[in-house]
Structure formats: structure tokens, C-alpha cells
């Protein structure tokens, strides 16, 4: 399965409750490809309870035939640890289809809104997944590699579900500039190479438990001699 991921995130108010490389895109529809030509069919305005099946009989009459598909629908909810797509969230899927020997090639895009909790500031947030997908439907599919053509039709729901679940972020971040829940006490900083990390004041009491320098030196010397073959 080949796909690329782009995510757009923003904080939301508390009453409402997103890595791979993150980029922002407002495009909805299949990725432009030199293998495809012609205009895309617009997404259907009607929102369904799932993607409708695509009948393949006309498309498969000759290798090289092309068609397109576009629809908006809900999937009843999807979730991973820390992130979810709500049951009433509208998912958009559009694709180009081409008849190939033994099957159908599908190149398209999935757009899905998701909600979660920022891993840094713990505030609720919302984001959008934009997934470019390239898949193949065949008469005799291999599990994890291709999808089935059943009774001259394509069911896009398993493709869409799997792509979204594999791409939802487990530890979303509302913003790269998020300062965390208590920035004055525990600031989020990027240390330069070789720099010492800041001391956490909660561990200050452990400083009094350190051994005196001479005792540490003796311990190090004893350890070194124990590892020296000439001392045996």
C-alpha cells in the first residue's frame, strides 16, 4: 500500500474535544498524475452512510479504459489511541480508475477530519488528514497487497478505513510552537548539541545523596583495577 500524508491542525475550545512529515493542503480530489487525463467527476453533494460500490462491467471491457469516482460519506467513527474520526464526520474520497490486465488501478485522495488531545499542552484539538492513495483491485486478491473485485463491483470502504486508521497520529500536536501546559516552570526548549539539560527542581533533594569526591575517586579506582588483567 502506497500513500502520502498531509495534516492540518488547530486548537479548539475545551467543550470539543492529529506524525510523518506535516504539510498544509486545501486540495480535495485525486492527485494529478501523468497516467491520467481528462476532467475529474465532482464529488457527490449527497452524504451517504458509506461509499457506494462502483460497477466495473463497462470499465473492464478493454484494458486502458478510464473512469472516475467521487463521494462524501460517514463511516460511523474510527479511532486509535489519542485520536478519532467522529461517527458524523464527513469523509471525502475521489479517485481515477483504469482497467489493467486482471484488475483495476485506483489513484485517489481521502480527506477526513479528526479530533484529539495535544500531547504537549493536553488541550483538545481538531485536524484534517489528506491521504494520497494508490491501490489495485483484482479478481484474486492477496491479503495486505490488493483489494477484491466482487460481483463486478468495487467496495471502497475497506480501502478508506485502512488508510485512515494507519495515518491517524497517535501523539498529535496542536502546533509546532505549542508551549505546553506550564511554560514558565517547564518550558519546551530544543537543546543545542552538547548542552546540559535543565535541572528539574523536583529532584533537587537527590543532590545531597551524592558521595564525596574522594569516595567517588576511590570507587572509580577500585573498579578500574578490577577490570585490569595486570592487577590479577
Coordinates of C-alpha atoms in Angstrom, one line a residue:
X1 CA 0.0 0.0 0.0
X2 CA 1.4 3.3 -1.1
X3 CA 0.2 6.6 0.4
X4 CA 1.4 10.0 1.5
X5 CA 0.0 12.0 4.4
X6 CA -0.6 15.7 4.9
X7 CA -2.2 17.1 8.1
X8 CA -3.7 20.4 9.1
X9 CA -4.3 21.1 12.8
X10 CA -5.6 23.8 15.0
X11 CA -6.6 24.1 18.7
X12 CA -10.3 24.1 19.6
X13 CA -12.3 25.1 22.7
X14 CA -12.5 22.8 25.7
X15 CA -16.1 21.7 25.0
X16 CA -14.9 19.9 21.9
X17 CA -12.8 17.5 22.2
X18 CA -3.8 14.8 15.0
X19 CA 3.5 12.1 12.5
X20 CA 5.1 11.8 9.5
X21 CA 6.0 15.0 7.6
X22 CA 3.3 17.6 8.1
X23 CA 2.2 19.9 5.3
X24 CA -0.9 22.0 4.7
X25 CA -3.1 21.5 1.7
X26 CA -6.6 22.7 0.8
X27 CA -6.9 20.5 -2.3
X28 CA -9.6 17.9 -2.3
X29 CA -9.6 15.3 -5.1
X30 CA -7.2 12.8 -6.6
X31 CA -3.5 13.6 -7.1
X32 CA -2.7 14.8 -10.5
X33 CA -0.8 12.1 -12.4
X34 CA 0.7 11.9 -15.9
X35 CA -1.0 8.5 -16.2
X36 CA -4.4 10.1 -16.1
X37 CA -6.1 12.6 -18.4
X38 CA -9.5 14.4 -18.6
X39 CA -11.6 16.2 -16.0
X40 CA -12.4 14.7 -12.6
X41 CA -16.0 14.0 -11.8
X42 CA -17.2 16.3 -8.9
X43 CA -17.8 14.9 -5.5
X44 CA -21.4 13.9 -4.9
X45 CA -23.3 16.5 -2.9
X46 CA -25.4 13.9 -1.1
X47 CA -23.7 12.4 2.1
X48 CA -24.2 8.7 2.4
X49 CA -23.7 6.2 5.3
X50 CA -20.6 4.8 3.4
X51 CA -19.1 4.8 -0.1
X52 CA -21.3 3.4 -2.8
X53 CA -20.0 0.5 -4.8
X54 CA -18.6 1.1 -8.2
X55 CA -19.8 -1.2 -11.0
X56 CA -16.9 -2.3 -13.2
X57 CA -18.5 -4.0 -16.2
X58 CA -18.2 -1.1 -18.7
X59 CA -14.7 -0.1 -17.4
X60 CA -13.3 -3.6 -17.8
X61 CA -14.4 -4.2 -21.4
X62 CA -11.0 -3.1 -22.6
X63 CA -7.6 -2.6 -20.9
X64 CA -6.8 1.1 -20.7
X65 CA -10.4 2.3 -20.2
X66 CA -10.7 5.1 -17.6
X67 CA -13.3 6.4 -15.3
X68 CA -13.5 8.5 -12.1
X69 CA -15.4 8.4 -8.8
X70 CA -16.1 11.0 -6.1
X71 CA -18.3 10.9 -3.0
X72 CA -18.8 12.3 0.5
X73 CA -19.9 9.9 3.3
X74 CA -19.7 9.0 7.0
X75 CA -18.1 5.8 8.3
X76 CA -19.6 5.5 11.8
X77 CA -16.4 6.5 13.6
X78 CA -12.8 5.4 13.6
X79 CA -10.2 5.7 16.4
X80 CA -6.7 5.0 17.5
X81 CA -5.0 5.9 20.9
X82 CA -5.3 9.6 21.2
X83 CA -7.2 10.5 18.0
X84 CA -10.5 9.7 16.4
X85 CA -12.8 10.4 13.4
X86 CA -16.2 11.1 14.8
X87 CA -19.2 9.0 13.6
X88 CA -20.8 12.0 11.9
X89 CA -17.6 13.3 10.4
X90 CA -17.9 13.8 6.6
X91 CA -15.1 11.9 4.7
X92 CA -14.3 12.8 1.1
X93 CA -13.0 10.3 -1.3
X94 CA -12.4 10.8 -5.0
X95 CA -10.3 8.7 -7.5
X96 CA -9.3 7.9 -11.0
X97 CA -9.8 4.3 -12.2
X98 CA -8.1 2.5 -15.0
X99 CA -8.7 -1.0 -16.3
X100 CA -5.5 -3.1 -16.3
X101 CA -4.8 -6.7 -17.1
X102 CA -6.5 -8.7 -14.3
X103 CA -7.9 -5.8 -12.4
X104 CA -8.4 -2.1 -11.9
X105 CA -5.9 0.6 -10.8
X106 CA -7.1 3.2 -8.4
X107 CA -5.3 6.5 -7.7
X108 CA -7.1 9.0 -5.4
X109 CA -7.3 11.1 -2.3
X110 CA -9.1 10.8 1.0
X111 CA -9.8 13.8 3.2
X112 CA -11.0 13.2 6.8
X113 CA -11.4 15.5 9.8
X114 CA -10.2 14.2 13.2
X115 CA -10.1 15.3 16.8
X116 CA -7.7 14.5 19.6
X117 CA -5.7 15.9 22.5
X118 CA -2.4 17.7 22.1
X119 CA 0.4 15.7 23.6
X120 CA 2.2 18.8 24.9
X121 CA -0.5 21.2 26.3
X122 CA -3.2 18.5 26.7
X123 CA -5.8 20.8 25.2
X124 CA -8.5 19.4 22.8
X125 CA -7.7 20.0 19.1
X126 CA -9.0 19.3 15.6
X127 CA -7.2 18.5 12.4
X128 CA -7.6 17.2 8.8
X129 CA -6.0 14.2 7.2
X130 CA -5.3 14.3 3.4
X131 CA -4.2 11.0 2.1
X132 CA -3.0 10.2 -1.4
X133 CA -3.6 6.5 -2.2
X134 CA -2.6 4.2 -5.0
X135 CA -4.2 0.7 -4.9
X136 CA -5.2 -2.2 -7.1
X137 CA -8.4 -4.2 -7.2
X138 CA -8.2 -7.7 -8.7
X139 CA -10.3 -10.8 -9.1
X140 CA -8.0 -12.9 -6.8
X141 CA -6.6 -10.5 -4.2
X142 CA -3.6 -11.1 -2.0
X143 CA -4.2 -10.1 1.7
X144 CA -2.5 -6.9 2.6
X145 CA -1.5 -6.2 -1.0
X146 CA -4.6 -5.9 -3.2
X147 CA -8.4 -5.5 -2.8
X148 CA -11.1 -7.7 -4.3
X149 CA -13.4 -7.2 -7.2
X150 CA -16.6 -8.9 -6.1
X151 CA -19.6 -9.5 -8.5
X152 CA -18.3 -6.9 -11.0
X153 CA -18.1 -4.1 -8.3
X154 CA -15.6 -2.3 -6.1
X155 CA -16.2 -1.6 -2.4
X156 CA -14.1 1.3 -1.4
X157 CA -14.9 1.2 2.3
X158 CA -12.1 -1.2 3.4
X159 CA -9.6 0.9 1.5
X160 CA -10.7 4.2 3.1
X161 CA -11.0 2.7 6.6
X162 CA -7.5 1.1 6.5
X163 CA -5.8 4.2 5.0
X164 CA -7.3 6.5 7.7
X165 CA -6.6 4.1 10.6
X166 CA -2.9 3.7 9.5
X167 CA -2.5 7.5 9.2
X168 CA -4.2 8.9 12.4
X169 CA -1.5 10.3 14.6
X170 CA -1.0 8.5 18.0
X171 CA 0.5 11.6 19.7
X172 CA -1.0 14.7 18.0
X173 CA 0.5 18.1 18.4
X174 CA -1.7 21.2 18.1
X175 CA 1.2 23.4 16.9
X176 CA 4.9 23.2 16.5
X177 CA 5.0 26.3 18.6
X178 CA 2.9 24.9 21.5
X179 CA 4.5 26.0 24.8
X180 CA 3.0 23.2 26.9
X181 CA 0.7 23.4 30.0
X182 CA 3.1 25.3 32.3
X183 CA 5.6 27.1 30.1
X184 CA 7.1 29.2 32.9
X185 CA 8.0 26.2 35.0
X186 CA 8.7 23.5 32.4
X187 CA 9.4 25.4 29.1
X188 CA 9.6 23.4 25.9
X189 CA 13.2 24.1 24.6
X190 CA 15.4 22.5 22.0
X191 CA 18.9 21.8 23.4
X192 CA 22.0 22.6 21.4
X193 CA 24.4 19.7 20.8
X194 CA 26.4 19.1 24.0
X195 CA 24.3 21.3 26.1
X196 CA 23.3 20.1 29.6
X197 CA 19.6 19.6 30.1
X198 CA 17.9 21.9 32.7
X199 CA 17.7 20.5 36.2
X200 CA 14.2 19.6 37.4
X201 CA 13.7 21.3 40.8
X202 CA 11.7 18.2 41.9
X203 CA 14.9 16.2 42.0
X204 CA 17.0 18.8 43.9
X205 CA 16.9 16.8 47.2
X206 CA 18.9 14.0 45.5
X207 CA 21.9 16.2 45.3
X208 CA 22.5 15.7 49.0
X209 CA 22.8 12.0 48.4
X210 CA 25.9 12.2 46.3
X211 CA 29.2 10.7 47.7
X212 CA 32.2 12.9 48.5
X213 CA 34.7 13.3 45.7
X214 CA 37.4 11.2 47.4
X215 CA 35.0 8.4 47.9
X216 CA 33.9 8.6 44.3
X217 CA 37.6 8.6 43.2
X218 CA 38.3 5.5 45.4
X219 CA 35.3 3.7 43.9
X220 CA 36.4 4.5 40.4
X221 CA 40.0 3.4 41.1
X222 CA 38.8 0.1 42.5
X223 CA 36.5 -0.5 39.6
X224 CA 39.4 0.2 37.1
X225 CA 41.8 -2.2 38.9
X226 CA 39.2 -4.9 38.9
X227 CA 39.0 -4.7 35.1
X228 CA 42.8 -4.5 34.6
X229 CA 44.2 -8.0 33.8
X230 CA 47.7 -7.0 35.2
X231 CA 46.2 -6.4 38.6
X232 CA 45.1 -10.1 38.9

